[in-house]
Structures are given as C-alpha cells and as structure tokens.
C-alpha cells in the first residue's frame, strides 16, 4: 500500500512531465502520428486508390478463411485495423513510458533535487516504486486516449467513405489489457535503471530504444508477407511479457543503491 509521500512524489513527477514542453510535445506528436495520421493515410489510400489493393493481396491470402468475408476493400480495412495497426500501436506505450521514466532520477539530477529526495523519509524501494508507478500511469493514460482517438477517427472515416463500419477484434483487448501494460513496465524498469546511472535524459532514453527494433521487424514482416500477427501470437506475448516485466522490475529494485544514484 502506498503512503501519502509516495502519492505526492508521483503527482510531482506527473506535473513535471506535463509542464515540460519539449517532453510533452514528444508524447503528443508520436501518438498523433501513429494513431491519427498514419491510419487515415491507409484508409484514404485503400478506399480512394483502387490500384493499391493488389499490394495487400499477399497479406489477404494469409488471413484465415473465416476472416475472408466481404469485398476486398472491407477485408483490407479490417486487416489494417486488426492486424497492422496493433503492431504500430505498441510503439506508443514504449515511447510514453520511456520518455516519462527517463526524466525520473536523471531529471532530479539535472534539477539538483536528487539529494533532497534521498533525504526524505521514503526508502529507496519506495522511491523506485513511486517513479515506476508515475511513469506507468502516464503511459497507460496516453495509450488508452490514443486508442480511443484512433478508433473514433477510423470509424468515422470508414463510415463516411464506405457506408459501413470496421470493428476492432479480440486482439485489441489482449493488447490493451496485457501487452501494453507489460511492455510499458519493461521499458520503465530498463529506463529508470538507466536513469539512475545516466547524466542526461537523452542518455537514459537510449537504453529503451532497442525495444522498438522487434516492433519494426514485425512491421516489415507483415508488409512483406513473411508473418501475420494473429490473436494467438498476441496472446502468447500477453503471457510472456508480464513475466518478463515482473522479473525486470524485481531485479531493478534489488540493484538500486544510494551510491549508484549519487554518481
């Protein structure tokens, strides 16, 4: 159970990130590009440029027969929403959590408030928990708002252009309830751990960059027809990632010392 001082520290961190114009703009622009601009481009190209539908034929052939229902445009729009966009979406919790976590301890160093923070009655474990929970709450807030905005905008565009809707499937529930929280905790634990050693926020953020590489590989694999991210693959990730996140958080807490923070 968190005490009042931990809650106060969390609120301070959240206020700090929202008042930092540079960081706040990054957390606004990236989700806007991935959940509004990119899907809108895909939707308009699919509906208004018929010749491009052949480019998706290889992906459509990989769909299960139960999902090959309706005309080609409807199938492509369903493929876009439920197979392609989930992979792009995973970049948002990684970005939001790493940006927030990078400014945790190293942000205190840059503002010369770390020593004051360490003199507080909170233990090092409590400080670490507060930093993680503050970053996690912001990451989840950004992720859910981005998801809601993407669904609303895409549904309006598809409805106006085709006269019918394309609904999200089970894969989005797995992503929002299992994968996004888990991958946020993985990014946070790595970034906060690096934040304690780093001297600048940019240096701390670099430690979580490698998490984007598997996402990029999945995007390339899908567009080349090598792999199709199915509900079963996402469910497998939803089982494995929470275990990895729990191990990383526990391991990071155990390795934190006052000496490392004050270097």
XYZ file of N, CA, C and O in Angstrom, residues 28-173:
584
model
N 2.903 13.915 -27.353
C 1.695 14.281 -28.097
C 1.840 13.974 -29.580
O 0.928 13.419 -30.211
N 3.000 14.296 -30.153
C 3.202 14.163 -31.599
C 3.275 12.706 -32.030
O 2.659 12.319 -33.042
N 4.013 11.869 -31.305
C 4.174 10.469 -31.707
C 2.840 9.725 -31.719
O 2.498 9.073 -32.721
N 2.022 9.764 -30.643
C 0.711 9.114 -30.717
C -0.189 9.699 -31.804
O -0.942 8.964 -32.456
N -0.106 11.013 -32.021
C -0.908 11.642 -33.071
C -0.543 11.084 -34.439
O -1.420 10.763 -35.253
N 0.758 10.915 -34.677
C 1.205 10.389 -35.972
C 0.818 8.927 -36.147
O 0.396 8.519 -37.235
N 0.934 8.125 -35.082
C 0.707 6.684 -35.201
C -0.763 6.286 -35.144
O -1.135 5.233 -35.672
N -1.592 7.080 -34.508
C -2.994 6.671 -34.338
C -3.998 7.524 -35.120
O -5.160 7.131 -35.237
N -3.574 8.651 -35.635
C -4.488 9.504 -36.408
C -4.001 9.664 -37.850
O -4.703 9.313 -38.804
N -2.794 10.168 -38.014
C -2.297 10.479 -39.362
C -2.044 9.211 -40.170
O -2.526 9.081 -41.306
N -1.290 8.259 -39.607
C -0.948 7.035 -40.343
C -2.172 6.210 -40.730
O -2.321 5.841 -41.900
N -3.089 5.895 -39.790
C -4.288 5.144 -40.185
C -5.142 5.883 -41.208
O -5.719 5.252 -42.100
N -5.218 7.205 -41.083
C -6.021 7.987 -42.026
C -5.451 7.875 -43.438
O -6.195 7.754 -44.417
N -4.116 7.904 -43.546
C -3.484 7.744 -44.858
C -3.825 6.381 -45.446
O -4.194 6.253 -46.611
N -3.701 5.338 -44.609
C -4.023 3.985 -45.068
C -5.476 3.886 -45.532
O -5.766 3.279 -46.571
N -6.391 4.462 -44.755
C -7.816 4.376 -45.080
C -8.105 5.081 -46.408
O -8.774 4.524 -47.290
N -7.615 6.294 -46.566
C -7.900 7.053 -47.781
C -7.256 6.414 -49.009
O -7.858 6.379 -50.084
N -6.040 5.889 -48.851
C -5.381 5.224 -49.978
C -6.149 3.969 -50.368
O -6.369 3.685 -51.557
N -6.587 3.193 -49.375
C -7.317 1.947 -49.647
C -8.638 2.206 -50.356
O -9.000 1.510 -51.315
N -9.366 3.214 -49.899
C -10.704 3.466 -50.431
C -10.678 4.241 -51.748
O -11.451 3.944 -52.667
N -9.770 5.214 -51.852
C -9.815 6.129 -52.986
C -8.874 5.773 -54.129
O -9.016 6.303 -55.222
N -7.908 4.867 -53.872
C -6.966 4.483 -54.934
C -7.088 2.989 -55.157
O -6.370 2.200 -54.540
N -7.982 2.527 -56.030
C -8.256 1.104 -56.210
C -7.043 0.280 -56.612
O -6.922 -0.885 -56.248
N -6.114 0.861 -57.369
C -4.973 0.097 -57.860
C -4.074 -0.412 -56.735
O -3.342 -1.381 -56.902
N -4.124 0.235 -55.571
C -3.235 -0.169 -54.478
C -3.729 -1.423 -53.786
O -2.993 -2.018 -53.000
N -4.979 -1.852 -54.031
C -5.488 -3.019 -53.327
C -4.699 -4.277 -53.649
O -4.644 -5.202 -52.852
N -4.067 -4.332 -54.848
C -3.284 -5.508 -55.209
C -2.059 -5.671 -54.325
O -1.553 -6.777 -54.152
N -1.570 -4.561 -53.751
C -0.398 -4.633 -52.888
C -0.691 -5.390 -51.603
O 0.212 -5.879 -50.937
N -1.957 -5.472 -51.221
C -2.332 -6.155 -49.987
C -2.747 -7.612 -50.232
O -3.081 -8.319 -49.288
N -2.710 -8.043 -51.489
C -3.228 -9.368 -51.798
C -2.478 -10.469 -51.061
O -3.075 -11.439 -50.575
N -1.150 -10.339 -50.963
C -0.348 -11.354 -50.279
C -0.738 -11.457 -48.808
O -0.816 -12.548 -48.242
N -1.022 -10.296 -48.184
C -1.451 -10.311 -46.786
C -2.851 -10.895 -46.652
O -3.147 -11.637 -45.709
N -3.740 -10.561 -47.583
C -5.110 -11.075 -47.519
C -5.133 -12.592 -47.642
O -5.956 -13.269 -47.012
N -4.226 -13.141 -48.440
C -4.166 -14.599 -48.608
C -3.722 -15.308 -47.335
O -3.984 -16.496 -47.162
N -3.040 -14.579 -46.418
C -2.585 -15.172 -45.161
C -3.674 -15.177 -44.094
O -3.531 -15.807 -43.054
N -4.776 -14.449 -44.349
C -5.866 -14.410 -43.383
C -6.577 -15.755 -43.323
O -6.714 -16.437 -44.336
N -7.072 -16.160 -42.144
C -7.888 -17.383 -42.063
C -9.130 -17.250 -42.932
O -9.638 -16.142 -43.168
N -9.625 -18.368 -43.413
C -10.797 -18.344 -44.295
C -12.013 -17.707 -43.631
O -12.853 -17.093 -44.298
N -12.102 -17.818 -42.280
C -13.237 -17.231 -41.565
C -13.214 -15.708 -41.592
O -14.229 -15.059 -41.366
N -12.028 -15.121 -41.858
C -11.906 -13.672 -41.887
C -11.956 -13.122 -43.305
O -11.969 -11.911 -43.503
N -11.983 -14.004 -44.295
C -12.050 -13.556 -45.682
C -13.512 -13.416 -46.111
O -14.044 -14.172 -46.923
N -14.145 -12.413 -45.498
C -15.571 -12.177 -45.725
C -15.770 -10.754 -46.228
O -15.136 -9.821 -45.727
N -16.668 -10.589 -47.182
C -16.959 -9.264 -47.703
C -16.102 -8.926 -48.905
O -15.319 -9.739 -49.396
N -16.253 -7.687 -49.386
C -15.464 -7.281 -50.550
C -14.022 -7.004 -50.144
O -13.684 -6.944 -48.970
N -13.180 -6.810 -51.151
C -11.748 -6.682 -50.903
C -11.421 -5.458 -50.048
O -10.560 -5.514 -49.170
N -12.104 -4.347 -50.288
C -11.820 -3.140 -49.513
C -12.150 -3.332 -48.038
O -11.414 -2.897 -47.153
N -13.285 -3.984 -47.764
C -13.645 -4.256 -46.372
C -12.628 -5.170 -45.700
O -12.275 -4.982 -44.550
N -12.144 -6.159 -46.459
C -11.131 -7.061 -45.917
C -9.826 -6.319 -45.637
O -9.179 -6.538 -44.617
N -9.458 -5.413 -46.524
C -8.222 -4.644 -46.329
C -8.344 -3.713 -45.134
O -7.414 -3.576 -44.333
N -9.495 -3.069 -44.989
C -9.708 -2.169 -43.851
C -9.703 -2.943 -42.535
O -9.176 -2.477 -41.523
N -10.304 -4.149 -42.533
C -10.245 -4.994 -41.350
C -8.831 -5.441 -41.052
O -8.400 -5.492 -39.888
N -8.064 -5.764 -42.101
C -6.659 -6.131 -41.962
C -5.867 -4.974 -41.375
O -5.027 -5.151 -40.485
N -6.157 -3.774 -41.853
C -5.469 -2.581 -41.367
C -5.712 -2.361 -39.883
O -4.766 -2.160 -39.104
N -6.978 -2.410 -39.485
C -7.325 -2.118 -38.097
C -6.859 -3.196 -37.131
O -6.306 -2.889 -36.062
N -7.049 -4.457 -37.488
C -6.855 -5.538 -36.522
C -5.558 -6.330 -36.669
O -5.229 -7.127 -35.778
N -4.807 -6.123 -37.754
C -3.557 -6.857 -37.936
C -2.335 -5.952 -38.061
O -1.263 -6.291 -37.576
N -2.506 -4.825 -38.738
C -1.365 -3.937 -38.988
C -1.219 -2.865 -37.912
O -0.135 -2.677 -37.348
N -2.315 -2.168 -37.590
C -2.235 -1.075 -36.623
C -1.828 -1.520 -35.215
O -1.146 -0.771 -34.509
N -2.211 -2.734 -34.748
C -1.757 -3.139 -33.410
C -0.243 -3.136 -33.249
O 0.275 -2.786 -32.187
N 0.490 -3.498 -34.326
C 1.955 -3.509 -34.241
C 2.486 -2.089 -34.123
O 3.364 -1.802 -33.298
N 1.973 -1.179 -34.954
C 2.386 0.221 -34.846
C 2.022 0.786 -33.472
O 2.785 1.562 -32.883
N 0.858 0.398 -32.972
C 0.368 0.950 -31.700
C 1.304 0.637 -30.543
O 1.407 1.430 -29.600
N 1.979 -0.512 -30.581
C 2.846 -0.909 -29.478
C 4.007 0.061 -29.262
O 4.618 0.067 -28.190
N 4.306 0.876 -30.265
C 5.360 1.870 -30.096
C 4.949 2.966 -29.104
O 5.805 3.617 -28.506
N 3.633 3.163 -28.954
C 3.154 4.258 -28.095
C 3.445 3.994 -26.621
O 4.029 4.859 -25.949
N 3.061 2.832 -26.037
C 3.420 2.620 -24.627
C 4.917 2.588 -24.388
O 5.387 3.036 -23.329
N 5.696 2.085 -25.376
C 7.158 2.093 -25.228
C 7.663 3.525 -25.173
O 8.458 3.897 -24.299
N 7.200 4.357 -26.117
C 7.638 5.739 -26.164
C 7.222 6.517 -24.925
O 8.041 7.171 -24.277
N 5.941 6.419 -24.566
C 5.428 7.206 -23.445
C 6.096 6.818 -22.140
O 6.472 7.689 -21.339
N 6.256 5.519 -21.900
C 6.850 5.075 -20.643
C 8.331 5.413 -20.563
O 8.823 5.830 -19.515
N 9.057 5.267 -21.682
C 10.492 5.551 -21.647
C 10.766 7.044 -21.499
O 11.697 7.442 -20.791
N 9.954 7.874 -22.169
C 10.122 9.325 -22.031
C 9.855 9.761 -20.599
O 10.608 10.566 -20.017
N 8.801 9.230 -20.015
C 8.460 9.576 -18.638
C 9.510 9.051 -17.663
O 9.979 9.767 -16.772
N 9.909 7.796 -17.848
C 10.857 7.189 -16.912
C 12.244 7.804 -17.019
O 12.974 7.874 -16.024
N 12.623 8.249 -18.222
C 13.958 8.818 -18.410
C 14.160 10.081 -17.586
O 15.284 10.409 -17.198
N 13.073 10.780 -17.335
C 13.186 12.020 -16.566
C 12.998 11.786 -15.075
O 12.847 12.741 -14.311
N 12.999 10.516 -14.648
C 12.773 10.216 -13.234
C 13.978 10.622 -12.386
O 14.056 11.748 -11.889
N 14.926 9.723 -12.213
C 16.068 10.050 -11.372
C 17.031 11.024 -12.045
O 17.566 11.911 -11.391
N 17.254 10.844 -13.351
C 18.181 11.757 -14.022
C 17.601 13.161 -14.088
O 18.326 14.160 -14.080
N 16.261 13.254 -14.139
C 15.629 14.563 -14.076
C 15.890 15.247 -12.742
O 16.096 16.463 -12.679
N 15.881 14.450 -11.679
C 16.207 15.003 -10.355
C 17.661 15.474 -10.320
O 17.985 16.483 -9.691
N 18.548 14.725 -11.021
C 19.955 15.142 -11.070
C 20.105 16.469 -11.790
O 20.837 17.357 -11.341
N 19.429 16.613 -12.931
C 19.547 17.836 -13.720
C 19.002 19.046 -12.964
O 19.493 20.158 -13.133
N 17.972 18.819 -12.151
C 17.386 19.926 -11.374
C 18.041 20.080 -10.009
O 17.631 20.928 -9.212
N 19.050 19.228 -9.724
C 19.788 19.264 -8.457
C 18.867 19.075 -7.250
O 19.029 19.708 -6.206
N 17.891 18.182 -7.413
C 16.967 17.888 -6.309
C 17.099 16.442 -5.818
O 16.338 16.023 -4.960
N 18.048 15.686 -6.386
C 18.171 14.277 -6.034
C 18.576 14.097 -4.576
O 18.024 13.260 -3.864
N 19.548 14.907 -4.118
C 19.988 14.771 -2.734
C 18.845 15.047 -1.760
O 18.677 14.340 -0.755
N 18.032 16.060 -2.064
C 16.876 16.371 -1.217
C 15.896 15.215 -1.202
O 15.338 14.857 -0.159
N 15.688 14.606 -2.365
C 14.768 13.478 -2.468
C 15.260 12.292 -1.633
O 14.474 11.623 -0.959
N 16.562 12.050 -1.658
C 17.114 10.917 -0.909
C 17.084 11.145 0.610
O 17.142 10.186 1.374
N 16.997 12.405 1.021
C 16.902 12.703 2.452
C 15.469 12.555 2.988
O 15.235 12.659 4.190
N 14.522 12.286 2.089
C 13.134 12.132 2.518
C 12.974 10.841 3.322
O 13.819 9.942 3.245
N 11.883 10.723 4.073
C 11.670 9.504 4.881
C 11.421 8.240 4.048
O 11.413 7.145 4.605
N 11.232 8.384 2.754
C 10.960 7.226 1.910
C 12.216 6.385 1.718
O 13.319 6.917 1.553
N 12.043 5.085 1.730
C 13.159 4.188 1.451
C 13.464 4.200 -0.037
O 12.660 4.688 -0.844
N 14.618 3.659 -0.417
C 14.986 3.609 -1.822
C 13.985 2.776 -2.626
O 13.657 3.105 -3.767
N 13.491 1.700 -2.018
C 12.491 0.864 -2.687
C 11.206 1.647 -2.926
O 10.589 1.541 -3.993
N 10.793 2.440 -1.947
C 9.579 3.243 -2.092
C 9.751 4.322 -3.167
O 8.823 4.603 -3.923
N 10.946 4.922 -3.224
C 11.226 5.913 -4.257
C 11.132 5.274 -5.646
O 10.532 5.833 -6.568
N 11.723 4.097 -5.763
C 11.714 3.382 -7.034
C 10.286 3.033 -7.441
O 9.896 3.201 -8.601
N 9.497 2.547 -6.499
C 8.104 2.199 -6.787
C 7.315 3.422 -7.240
O 6.500 3.336 -8.175
N 7.558 4.554 -6.608
C 6.844 5.783 -6.973
C 7.180 6.219 -8.390
O 6.299 6.618 -9.162
N 8.466 6.138 -8.732
C 8.891 6.515 -10.083
C 8.264 5.589 -11.133
O 7.814 6.037 -12.184
N 8.255 4.294 -10.842
C 7.682 3.326 -11.778
C 6.178 3.565 -11.962
O 5.665 3.591 -13.083
N 5.467 3.741 -10.859
C 4.017 3.910 -10.936
C 3.633 5.224 -11.617
O 2.633 5.280 -12.332
N 4.421 6.279 -11.405
C 4.143 7.547 -12.073
C 4.306 7.392 -13.587
O 3.450 7.814 -14.365
N 5.393 6.756 -14.001
C 5.639 6.534 -15.426
C 4.582 5.614 -16.027
O 4.099 5.840 -17.145
N 4.217 4.570 -15.281
C 3.236 3.601 -15.769
C 1.867 4.249 -15.946
O 1.189 4.012 -16.953
N 1.459 5.065 -14.997
C 0.137 5.698 -15.079
C 0.059 6.651 -16.270
O -0.956 6.680 -16.984
N 1.134 7.412 -16.517
C 1.144 8.316 -17.673
C 1.132 7.526 -18.971
O 0.412 7.854 -19.917
N 1.930 6.458 -19.020
C 1.978 5.619 -20.224
C 0.618 5.022 -20.550
O 0.181 5.027 -21.710
N -0.067 4.507 -19.546
C -1.381 3.904 -19.776
C -2.419 4.954 -20.161
O -3.282 4.698 -21.007
N -2.317 6.125 -19.576
C -3.253 7.195 -19.924
C -3.075 7.593 -21.388
O -4.051 7.714 -22.135
N -1.820 7.763 -21.813
C -1.538 8.108 -23.206
C -2.002 6.990 -24.143
O -2.589 7.246 -25.197
N -1.759 5.738 -23.752
C -2.124 4.596 -24.603
C -3.634 4.491 -24.789
O -4.121 4.306 -25.915
N -4.395 4.605 -23.703
C -5.847 4.456 -23.811
C -6.487 5.639 -24.541
O -7.432 5.451 -25.314
N -5.976 6.839 -24.314
C -6.502 8.001 -25.043
C -6.192 7.864 -26.525
O -7.040 8.149 -27.390
N -4.975 7.409 -26.845
C -4.588 7.224 -28.245
C -5.451 6.162 -28.913
O -5.883 6.329 -30.064
N -5.704 5.068 -28.201
C -6.538 4.004 -28.756
C -7.949 4.504 -29.039
O -8.509 4.257 -30.119
N -8.526 5.212 -28.072
C -9.886 5.735 -28.247
C -9.948 6.706 -29.426
O -10.879 6.658 -30.243
N -8.944 7.586 -29.528
C -8.921 8.558 -30.631
C -8.784 7.854 -31.973
O -9.458 8.221 -32.955
N -7.943 6.825 -32.043
C -7.740 6.094 -33.291
C -9.032 5.413 -33.741
O -9.407 5.497 -34.919
N -9.700 4.737 -32.816
C -10.933 4.026 -33.163
C -12.006 4.996 -33.639
O -12.673 4.768 -34.661
N -12.178 6.094 -32.927
C -13.213 7.072 -33.297
C -12.942 7.652 -34.679
O -13.836 7.711 -35.543
N -11.699 8.095 -34.912
C -11.360 8.723 -36.193
C -11.480 7.720 -37.332
O -12.049 8.024 -38.389
N -10.949 6.499 -37.143
C -11.020 5.496 -38.206
C -12.451 5.103 -38.531
O -12.821 4.962 -39.694
N -13.276 4.929 -37.503
C -14.662 4.533 -37.742
C -15.422 5.622 -38.495
O -16.227 5.332 -39.388
N -15.178 6.869 -38.135
C -15.848 7.975 -38.832
C -15.409 8.018 -40.292
O -16.234 8.158 -41.207
N -14.102 7.877 -40.533
C -13.589 7.919 -41.906
C -14.128 6.752 -42.742
O -14.577 6.947 -43.875
N -14.074 5.546 -42.189
C -14.542 4.368 -42.916
C -16.042 4.460 -43.178
O -16.519 4.131 -44.270
N -16.785 4.922 -42.193
C -18.236 5.037 -42.343
C -18.609 6.052 -43.418
O -19.498 5.809 -44.241
N -17.908 7.180 -43.430
C -18.204 8.212 -44.421
C -17.780 7.796 -45.826
O -18.445 8.143 -46.811
N -16.684 7.038 -45.932
C -16.152 6.682 -47.246
C -16.766 5.416 -47.834
O -16.844 5.261 -49.051
N -17.180 4.485 -46.954
C -17.696 3.201 -47.457
C -19.134 2.926 -47.061
O -19.771 2.034 -47.623
N -19.632 3.639 -46.062
C -21.001 3.419 -45.611
C -21.153 2.279 -44.633
O -22.269 1.950 -44.218
N -20.053 1.644 -44.239
C -20.101 0.560 -43.249
C -18.929 0.710 -42.282
O -17.944 1.398 -42.578
N -19.034 0.055 -41.121
C -18.009 0.185 -40.084
C -17.093 -1.031 -40.073
O -17.446 -2.105 -40.547
N -15.906 -0.841 -39.523
C -14.953 -1.931 -39.304
C -14.671 -1.979 -37.812
O -14.165 -1.016 -37.240
N -15.007 -3.085 -37.171
C -14.930 -3.162 -35.722
C -13.621 -3.799 -35.247
O -13.102 -4.705 -35.899
N -13.072 -3.315 -34.124
C -11.874 -3.946 -33.550
C -12.197 -5.341 -33.037
O -13.304 -5.595 -32.559
N -11.227 -6.260 -33.128
C -11.470 -7.626 -32.683
C -10.778 -7.910 -31.351
O -10.295 -6.993 -30.667
N -10.698 -9.182 -30.993
C -10.156 -9.605 -29.699
C -8.702 -9.198 -29.508
O -8.253 -9.011 -28.374
N -7.958 -9.048 -30.601
C -6.543 -8.717 -30.486
C -6.323 -7.403 -29.743
O -5.353 -7.248 -28.998
N -7.235 -6.450 -29.922
C -7.080 -5.162 -29.242
C -7.278 -5.290 -27.733
O -6.635 -4.577 -26.954
N -8.163 -6.186 -27.301
C -8.341 -6.407 -25.865
C -7.061 -6.988 -25.247
O -6.637 -6.593 -24.153
